[in-house]
Short mmCIF file of C-alpha atoms in Angstrom, two decimals:
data_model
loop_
_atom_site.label_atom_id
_atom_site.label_comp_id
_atom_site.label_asym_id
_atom_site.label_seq_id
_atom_site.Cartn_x
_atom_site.Cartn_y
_atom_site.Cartn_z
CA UNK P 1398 48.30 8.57 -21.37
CA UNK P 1399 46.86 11.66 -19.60
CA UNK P 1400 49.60 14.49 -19.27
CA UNK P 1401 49.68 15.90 -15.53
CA UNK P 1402 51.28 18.76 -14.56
CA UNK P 1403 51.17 21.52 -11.93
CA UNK P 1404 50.09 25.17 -12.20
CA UNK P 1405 52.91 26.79 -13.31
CA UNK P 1406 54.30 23.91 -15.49
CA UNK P 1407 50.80 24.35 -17.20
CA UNK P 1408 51.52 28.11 -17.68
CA UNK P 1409 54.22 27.01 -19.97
CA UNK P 1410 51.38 25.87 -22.45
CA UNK P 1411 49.25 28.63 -21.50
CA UNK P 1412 51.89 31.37 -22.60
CA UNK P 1413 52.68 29.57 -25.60
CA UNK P 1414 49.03 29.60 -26.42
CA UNK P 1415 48.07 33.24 -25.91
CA UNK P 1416 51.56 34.69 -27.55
CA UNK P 1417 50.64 32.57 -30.76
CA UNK P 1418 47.35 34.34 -30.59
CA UNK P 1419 48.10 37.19 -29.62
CA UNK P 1420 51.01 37.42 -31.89
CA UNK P 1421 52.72 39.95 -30.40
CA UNK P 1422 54.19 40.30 -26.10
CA UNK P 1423 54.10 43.62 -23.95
CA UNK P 1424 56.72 44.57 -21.98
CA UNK P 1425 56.52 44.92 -18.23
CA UNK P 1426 57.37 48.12 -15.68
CA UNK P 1427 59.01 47.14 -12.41
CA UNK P 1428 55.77 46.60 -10.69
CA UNK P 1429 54.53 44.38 -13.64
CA UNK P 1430 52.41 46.99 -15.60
CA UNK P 1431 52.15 46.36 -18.79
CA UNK P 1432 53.72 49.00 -20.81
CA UNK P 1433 50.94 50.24 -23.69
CA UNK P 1434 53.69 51.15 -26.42
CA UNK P 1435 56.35 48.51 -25.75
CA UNK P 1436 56.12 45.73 -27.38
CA UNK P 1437 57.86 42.87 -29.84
CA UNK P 1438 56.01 41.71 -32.47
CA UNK P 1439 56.37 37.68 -32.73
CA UNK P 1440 57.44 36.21 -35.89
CA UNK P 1441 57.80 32.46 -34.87
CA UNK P 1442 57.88 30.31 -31.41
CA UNK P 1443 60.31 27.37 -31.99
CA UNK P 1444 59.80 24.42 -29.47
CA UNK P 1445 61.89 21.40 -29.01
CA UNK P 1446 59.71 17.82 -28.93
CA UNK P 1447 60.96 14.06 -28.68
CA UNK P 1448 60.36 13.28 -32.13
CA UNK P 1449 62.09 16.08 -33.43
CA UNK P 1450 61.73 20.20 -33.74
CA UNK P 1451 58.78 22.25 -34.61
CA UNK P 1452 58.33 25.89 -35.86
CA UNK P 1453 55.28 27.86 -35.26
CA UNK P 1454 55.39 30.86 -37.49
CA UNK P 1455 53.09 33.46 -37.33
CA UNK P 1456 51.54 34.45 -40.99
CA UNK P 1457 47.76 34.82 -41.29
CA UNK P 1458 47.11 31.43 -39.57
CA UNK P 1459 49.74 29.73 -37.59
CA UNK P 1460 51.83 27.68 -39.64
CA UNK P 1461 53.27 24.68 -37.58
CA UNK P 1462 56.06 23.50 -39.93
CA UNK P 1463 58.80 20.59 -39.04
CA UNK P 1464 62.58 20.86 -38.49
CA UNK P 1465 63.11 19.80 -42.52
CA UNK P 1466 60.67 22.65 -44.03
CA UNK P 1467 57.71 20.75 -44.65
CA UNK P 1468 54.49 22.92 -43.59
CA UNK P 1469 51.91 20.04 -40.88
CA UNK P 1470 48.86 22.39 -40.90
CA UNK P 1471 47.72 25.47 -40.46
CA UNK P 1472 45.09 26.82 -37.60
CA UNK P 1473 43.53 29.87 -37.15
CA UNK P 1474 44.73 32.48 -34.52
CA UNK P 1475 41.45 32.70 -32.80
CA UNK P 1476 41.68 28.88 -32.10
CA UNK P 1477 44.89 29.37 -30.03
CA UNK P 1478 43.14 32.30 -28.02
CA UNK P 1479 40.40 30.11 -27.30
CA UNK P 1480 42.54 27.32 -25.76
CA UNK P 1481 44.30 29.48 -23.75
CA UNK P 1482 40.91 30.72 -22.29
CA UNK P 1483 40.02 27.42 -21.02
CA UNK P 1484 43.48 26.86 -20.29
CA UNK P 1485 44.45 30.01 -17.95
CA UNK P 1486 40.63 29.43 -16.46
CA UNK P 1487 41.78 25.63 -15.34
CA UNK P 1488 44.49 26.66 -13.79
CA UNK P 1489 43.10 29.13 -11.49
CA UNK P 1490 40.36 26.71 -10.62
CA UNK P 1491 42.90 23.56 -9.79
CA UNK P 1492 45.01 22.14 -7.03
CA UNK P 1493 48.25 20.43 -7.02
CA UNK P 1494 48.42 18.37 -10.40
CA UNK P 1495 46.23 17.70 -13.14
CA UNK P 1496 44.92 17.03 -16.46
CA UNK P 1497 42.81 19.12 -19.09
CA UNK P 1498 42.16 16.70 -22.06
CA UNK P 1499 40.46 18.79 -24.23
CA UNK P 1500 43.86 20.92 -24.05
CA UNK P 1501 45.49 18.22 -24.68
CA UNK P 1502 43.28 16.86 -27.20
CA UNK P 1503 44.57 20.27 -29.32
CA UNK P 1504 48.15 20.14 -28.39
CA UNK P 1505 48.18 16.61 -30.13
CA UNK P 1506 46.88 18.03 -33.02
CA UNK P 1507 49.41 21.06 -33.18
CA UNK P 1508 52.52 18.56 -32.36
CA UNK P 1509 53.11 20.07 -29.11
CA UNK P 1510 53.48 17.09 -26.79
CA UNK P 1511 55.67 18.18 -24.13
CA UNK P 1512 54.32 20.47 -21.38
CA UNK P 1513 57.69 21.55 -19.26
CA UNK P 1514 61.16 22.16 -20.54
CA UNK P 1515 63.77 20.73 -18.69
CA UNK P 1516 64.14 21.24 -15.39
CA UNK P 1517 68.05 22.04 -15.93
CA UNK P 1518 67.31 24.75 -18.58
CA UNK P 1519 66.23 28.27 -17.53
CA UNK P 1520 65.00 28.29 -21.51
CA UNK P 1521 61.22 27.89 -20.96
CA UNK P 1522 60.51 28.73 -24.62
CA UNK P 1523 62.58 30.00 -27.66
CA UNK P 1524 60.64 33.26 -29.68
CA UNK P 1525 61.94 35.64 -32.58
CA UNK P 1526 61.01 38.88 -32.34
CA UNK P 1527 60.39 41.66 -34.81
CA UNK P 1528 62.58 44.08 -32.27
CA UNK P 1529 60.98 47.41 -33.90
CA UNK P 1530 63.78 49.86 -32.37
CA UNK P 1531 66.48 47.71 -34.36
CA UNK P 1532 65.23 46.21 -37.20
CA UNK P 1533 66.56 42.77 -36.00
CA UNK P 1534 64.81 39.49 -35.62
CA UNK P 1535 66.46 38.18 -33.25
CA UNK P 1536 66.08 34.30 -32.13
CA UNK P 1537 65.31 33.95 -27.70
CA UNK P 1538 65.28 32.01 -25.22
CA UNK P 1539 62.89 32.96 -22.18
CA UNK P 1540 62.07 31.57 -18.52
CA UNK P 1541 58.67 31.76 -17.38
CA UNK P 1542 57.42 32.27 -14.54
CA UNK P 1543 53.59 32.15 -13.06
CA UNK P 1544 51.44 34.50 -10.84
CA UNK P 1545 48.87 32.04 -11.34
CA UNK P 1546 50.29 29.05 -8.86
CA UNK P 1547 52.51 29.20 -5.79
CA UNK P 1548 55.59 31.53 -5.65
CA UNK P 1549 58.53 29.86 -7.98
CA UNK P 1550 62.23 30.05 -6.39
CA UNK P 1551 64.75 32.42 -8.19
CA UNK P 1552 67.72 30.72 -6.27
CA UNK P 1553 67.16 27.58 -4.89
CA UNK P 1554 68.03 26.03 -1.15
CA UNK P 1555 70.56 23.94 -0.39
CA UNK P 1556 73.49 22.73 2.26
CA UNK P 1557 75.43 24.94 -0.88
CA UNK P 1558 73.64 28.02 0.45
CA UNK P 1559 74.71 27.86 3.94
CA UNK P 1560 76.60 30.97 5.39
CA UNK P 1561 78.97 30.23 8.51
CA UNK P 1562 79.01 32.97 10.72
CA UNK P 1563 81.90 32.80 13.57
CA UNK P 1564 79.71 34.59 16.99
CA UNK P 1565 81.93 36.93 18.93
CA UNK P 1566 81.63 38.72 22.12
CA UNK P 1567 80.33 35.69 24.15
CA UNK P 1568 81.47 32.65 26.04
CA UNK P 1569 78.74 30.01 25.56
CA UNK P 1570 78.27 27.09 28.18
CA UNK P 1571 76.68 24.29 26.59
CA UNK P 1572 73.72 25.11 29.05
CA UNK P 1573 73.23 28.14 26.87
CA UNK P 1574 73.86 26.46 24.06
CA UNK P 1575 71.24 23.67 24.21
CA UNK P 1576 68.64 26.25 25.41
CA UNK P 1577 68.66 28.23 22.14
CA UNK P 1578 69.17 25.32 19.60
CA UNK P 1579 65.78 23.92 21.61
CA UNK P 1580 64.05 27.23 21.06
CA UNK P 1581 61.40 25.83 18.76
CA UNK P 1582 58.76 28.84 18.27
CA UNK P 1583 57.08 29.54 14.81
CA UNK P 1584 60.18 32.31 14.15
CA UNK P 1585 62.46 30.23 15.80
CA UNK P 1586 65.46 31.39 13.70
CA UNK P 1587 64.47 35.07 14.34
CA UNK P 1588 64.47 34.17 17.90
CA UNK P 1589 67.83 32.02 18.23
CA UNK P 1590 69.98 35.09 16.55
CA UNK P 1591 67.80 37.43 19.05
CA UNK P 1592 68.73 35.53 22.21
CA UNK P 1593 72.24 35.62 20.57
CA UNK P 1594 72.50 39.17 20.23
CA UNK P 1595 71.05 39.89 23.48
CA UNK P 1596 74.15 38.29 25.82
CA UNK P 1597 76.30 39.91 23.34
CA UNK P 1598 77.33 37.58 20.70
CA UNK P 1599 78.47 39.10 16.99
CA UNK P 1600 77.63 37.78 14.44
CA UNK P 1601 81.14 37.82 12.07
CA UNK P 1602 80.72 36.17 8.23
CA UNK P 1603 83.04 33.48 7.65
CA UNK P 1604 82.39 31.87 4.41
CA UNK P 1605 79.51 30.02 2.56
CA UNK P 1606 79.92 26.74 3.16
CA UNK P 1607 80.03 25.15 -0.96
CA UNK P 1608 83.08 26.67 -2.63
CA UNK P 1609 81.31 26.74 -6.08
CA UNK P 1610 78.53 28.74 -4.71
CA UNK P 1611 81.14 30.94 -3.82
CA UNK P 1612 83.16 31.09 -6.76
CA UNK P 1613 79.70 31.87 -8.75
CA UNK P 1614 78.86 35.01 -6.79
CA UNK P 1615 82.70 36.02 -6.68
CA UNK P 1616 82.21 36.10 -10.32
CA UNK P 1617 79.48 38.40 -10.10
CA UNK P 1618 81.03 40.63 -7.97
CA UNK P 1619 84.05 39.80 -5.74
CA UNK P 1620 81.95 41.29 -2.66
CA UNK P 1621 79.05 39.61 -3.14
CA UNK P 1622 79.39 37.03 -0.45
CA UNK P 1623 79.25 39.90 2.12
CA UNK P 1624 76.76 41.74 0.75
CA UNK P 1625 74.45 38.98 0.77
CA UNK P 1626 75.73 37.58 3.98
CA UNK P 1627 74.74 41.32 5.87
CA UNK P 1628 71.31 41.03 3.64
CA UNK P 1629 70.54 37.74 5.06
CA UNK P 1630 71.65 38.60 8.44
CA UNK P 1631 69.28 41.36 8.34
CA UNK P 1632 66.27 39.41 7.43
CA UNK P 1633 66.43 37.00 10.73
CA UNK P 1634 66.73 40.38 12.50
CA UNK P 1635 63.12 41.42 12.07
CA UNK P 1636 60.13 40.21 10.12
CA UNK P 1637 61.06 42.39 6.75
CA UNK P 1638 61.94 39.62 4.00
CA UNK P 1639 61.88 42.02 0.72
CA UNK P 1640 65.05 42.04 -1.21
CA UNK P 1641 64.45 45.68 -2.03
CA UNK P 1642 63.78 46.31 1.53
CA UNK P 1643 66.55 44.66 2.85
CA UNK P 1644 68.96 46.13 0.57
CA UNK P 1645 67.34 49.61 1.31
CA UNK P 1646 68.45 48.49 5.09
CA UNK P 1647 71.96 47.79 4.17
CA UNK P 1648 72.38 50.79 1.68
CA UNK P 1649 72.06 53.14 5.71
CA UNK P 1650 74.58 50.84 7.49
CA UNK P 1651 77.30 50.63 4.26
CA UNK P 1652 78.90 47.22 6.17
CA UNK P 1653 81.23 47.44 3.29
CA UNK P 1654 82.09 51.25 3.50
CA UNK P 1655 81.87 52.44 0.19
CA UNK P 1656 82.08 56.24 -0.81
CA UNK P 1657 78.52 57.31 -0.35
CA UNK P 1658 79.10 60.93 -1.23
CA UNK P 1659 77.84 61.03 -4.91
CA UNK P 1660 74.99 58.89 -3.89
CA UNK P 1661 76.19 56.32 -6.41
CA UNK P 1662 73.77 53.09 -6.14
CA UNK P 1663 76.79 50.54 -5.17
CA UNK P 1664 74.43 47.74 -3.21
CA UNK P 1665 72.04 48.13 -5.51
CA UNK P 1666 73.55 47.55 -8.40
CA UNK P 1667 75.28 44.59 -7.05
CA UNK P 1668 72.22 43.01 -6.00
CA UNK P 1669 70.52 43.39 -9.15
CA UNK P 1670 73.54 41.74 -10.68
CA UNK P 1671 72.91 38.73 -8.36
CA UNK P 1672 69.26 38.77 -8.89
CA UNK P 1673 69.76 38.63 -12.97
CA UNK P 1674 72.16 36.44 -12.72
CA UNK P 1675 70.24 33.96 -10.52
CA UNK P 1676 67.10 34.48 -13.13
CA UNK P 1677 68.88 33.74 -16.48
CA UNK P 1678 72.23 31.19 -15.66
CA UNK P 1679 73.85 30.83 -12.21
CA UNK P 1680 72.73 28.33 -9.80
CA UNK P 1681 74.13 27.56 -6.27
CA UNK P 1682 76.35 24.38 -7.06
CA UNK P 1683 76.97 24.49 -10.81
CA UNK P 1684 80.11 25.93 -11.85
CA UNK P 1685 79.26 29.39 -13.85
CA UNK P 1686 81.21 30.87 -16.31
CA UNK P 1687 78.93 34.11 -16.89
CA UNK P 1688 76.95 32.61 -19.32
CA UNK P 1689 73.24 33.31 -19.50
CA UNK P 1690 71.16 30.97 -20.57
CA UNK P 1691 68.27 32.66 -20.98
CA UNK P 1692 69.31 35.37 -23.57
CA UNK P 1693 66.07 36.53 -24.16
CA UNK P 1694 64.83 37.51 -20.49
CA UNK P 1695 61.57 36.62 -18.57
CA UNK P 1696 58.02 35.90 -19.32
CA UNK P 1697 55.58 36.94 -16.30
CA UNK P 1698 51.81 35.16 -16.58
CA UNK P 1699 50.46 37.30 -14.44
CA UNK P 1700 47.05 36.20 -12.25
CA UNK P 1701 44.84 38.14 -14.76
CA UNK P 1702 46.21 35.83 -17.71
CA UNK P 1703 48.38 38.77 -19.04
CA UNK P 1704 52.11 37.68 -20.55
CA UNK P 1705 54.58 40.11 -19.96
CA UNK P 1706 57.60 40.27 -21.35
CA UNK P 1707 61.03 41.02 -19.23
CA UNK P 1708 63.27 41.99 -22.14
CA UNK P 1709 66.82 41.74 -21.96
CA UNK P 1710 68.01 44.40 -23.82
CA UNK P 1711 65.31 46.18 -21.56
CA UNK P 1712 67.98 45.64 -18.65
CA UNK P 1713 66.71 48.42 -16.47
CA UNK P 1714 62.87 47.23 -16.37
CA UNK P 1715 64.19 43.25 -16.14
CA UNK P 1716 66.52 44.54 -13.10
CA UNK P 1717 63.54 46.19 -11.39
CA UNK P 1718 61.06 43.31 -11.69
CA UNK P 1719 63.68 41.37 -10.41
CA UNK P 1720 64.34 44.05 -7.53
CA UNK P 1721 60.82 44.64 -6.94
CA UNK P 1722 59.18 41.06 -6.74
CA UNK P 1723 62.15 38.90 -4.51
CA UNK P 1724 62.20 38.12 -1.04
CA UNK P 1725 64.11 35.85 1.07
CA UNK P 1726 62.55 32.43 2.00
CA UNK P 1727 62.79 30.37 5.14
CA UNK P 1728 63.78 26.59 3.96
CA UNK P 1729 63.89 23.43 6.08
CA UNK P 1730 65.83 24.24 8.98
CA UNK P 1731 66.39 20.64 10.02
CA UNK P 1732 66.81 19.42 5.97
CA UNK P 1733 69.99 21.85 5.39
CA UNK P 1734 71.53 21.65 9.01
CA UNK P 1735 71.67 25.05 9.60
CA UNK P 1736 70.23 28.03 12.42
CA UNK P 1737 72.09 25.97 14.97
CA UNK P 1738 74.86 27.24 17.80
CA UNK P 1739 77.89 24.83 17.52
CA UNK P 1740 81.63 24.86 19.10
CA UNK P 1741 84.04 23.84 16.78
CA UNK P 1742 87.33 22.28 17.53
CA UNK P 1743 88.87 25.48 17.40
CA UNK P 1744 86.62 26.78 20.33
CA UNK P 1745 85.07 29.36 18.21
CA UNK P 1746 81.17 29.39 18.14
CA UNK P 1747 79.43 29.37 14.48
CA UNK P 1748 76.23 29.84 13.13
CA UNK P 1749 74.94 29.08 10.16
CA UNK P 1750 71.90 30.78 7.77
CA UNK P 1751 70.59 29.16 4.62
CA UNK P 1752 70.07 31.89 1.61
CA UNK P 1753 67.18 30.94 -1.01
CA UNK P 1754 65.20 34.00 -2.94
CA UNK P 1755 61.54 33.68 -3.92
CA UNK P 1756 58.88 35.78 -6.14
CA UNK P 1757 56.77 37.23 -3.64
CA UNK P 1758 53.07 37.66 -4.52
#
């Protein structure tokens, strides 16, 4: 049976192709240059299939060898280089999803029959490295993510992600009321919280509505919440949706009043705590205990076909990809009930705003 998949599932098989050939991953800058001197040296990519657990280690040829010792075959390097030609070609030339049997054909014959990991694992693919600084081989899981298709979520929408605000300042009839939940322009959220703001109504940050999402970001930081609650405020005050940006934004207004007089980083930081976080572990309504998941860090395929590598240990250059390439996303206003004035029963006026971060291109 034909294996279908979309463009970035297919950039799973893609990366796993070029780093066997290439036998070795570059690191990554913040504004995903590769770095000419930085790299890990690949000793073996270890992948997990139905029938059981495969190691391709990287000697001369590429040994594919199964989970009780026994060596399957061997293929040259140059063979893996030249699949992921075709491979990294296809993708930029297809829509939606599809199949590439000769790919196939050759992922059959290397026992690698399973294009995506699953979708609950941020592990995309499990490397050791030669780590030359160290000495240590050290065994890794990595998420990848694609340039090549559309822009993958970082943290994903949901009713979970909903932040209540209480609106201050303004008596609403339920004239004024029905005439902004109606507005119904292409920026209709920027223009509810504008009309909003212009009779005088404060936006004040309650809570997010899903107590686990809460708990999760507590546990990154205990302000959290409000930071991101004045970040996403921000964003449906104007058209800027960068994370950088927005933070930037926040950093001038200090909601939170920290000591600003050693110029000490405090939002930043924070936010590239959430951001990490988010990429390797914590999602919106799983209980989190800190743990990430991906221990090794990212993989970028980047449009060109270049694999860069997002190294953990390399904490600084992971934080700034991560601070560089987000931006808040829009989701379905009408799927996760929220951008809507309501009176509760307490006769307070709320609004809510959905958070959800995205790559950017």
């Amino acid at each position: 049976m034909a294996k279908t998949a979309n463009k970035g599932e297919w950039s799973e098989i893609y990366a796993l192709f070029k780093l066997l050939g290439e036998k070795r991953v570059y690191a990554g800058d913040g504004n995903l240059n590769k770095i000419e001197d930085l790299f890990y040296p690949i000793l073996k990519i270890l992948r997990e299939e139905q029938e059981g657990s495969y190691e391709y280690s990287l000697q001369d040829d590429i040994v594919v060898v199964s989970e009780d010792g026994y060596e399957l075959l061997r293929k040259n390097v140059s063979e893996f280089l030249d699949k992921a030609a075709i491979l990294i070609k296809t993708i930029r030339q297809s829509k939606g999803a599809f199949n590439i049997p000769d790919i196939e054909q050759f992922m059959s014959e290397i026992h690698c029959n399973k294009i995506k990991a699953k979708s609950k694992d941020k592990t995309d693919i499990t490397i050791v490295i030669h780590d030359l600084r160290t000495g240590m081989t050290p065994k890794l899981g990595f998420s990848i993510k694609s340039e090549v298709g559309s822009d993958p979520t970082l943290f994903n929408a949901g009713k979970t992600t909903n932040f209540t605000y209480a609106i201050e300042g303004h008596e609403f009839t339920d004239e004024e009321m029905a005439k902004i939940n109606a507005i119904d322009t292409k920026k209709k959220i920027i223009d509810r919280v504008a009309v909003i703001h212009n009779v005088g109504g404060k936006f004040v940050f309650k809570k997010i509505d899903d107590i686990i999402c809460n708990n999760n970001l507590v546990l990154i930081d205990s302000s959290m919440p409000n930071i991101l609650s004045e970040i996403l405020l921000e964003a449906y005050q104007g058209e800027n949706k960068s994370i950088r940006e927005l933070t930037e934004i926040i950093v001038k207004r200090n909601p939170l009043n920290y000591n600003m007089e050693y110029n000490q980083k405090y939002y930043e930081h924070k936010i590239k705590n959430f951001l990490v976080a988010s990429a390797l572990g914590m999602v919106p309504h799983t209980p989190w205990n800190g743990h990430y998941e991906a221990n090794g860090g990212y993989l970028v395929v980047k449009d060109d076909g270049e694999v860069l590598c997002y190294h953990f240990y390399d904490r600084n250059l992971f934080e700034d990809y991560l601070y560089n390439n987000t931006k808040l996303e829009s989701p379905s206003q009408s799927r996760y009930k929220f951008a809507e004035l309501y009176r509760e029963k307490d006769s307070n006026f709320y609004f809510k705003l959905n958070l959800q971060v995205r790559f950017k291109s």
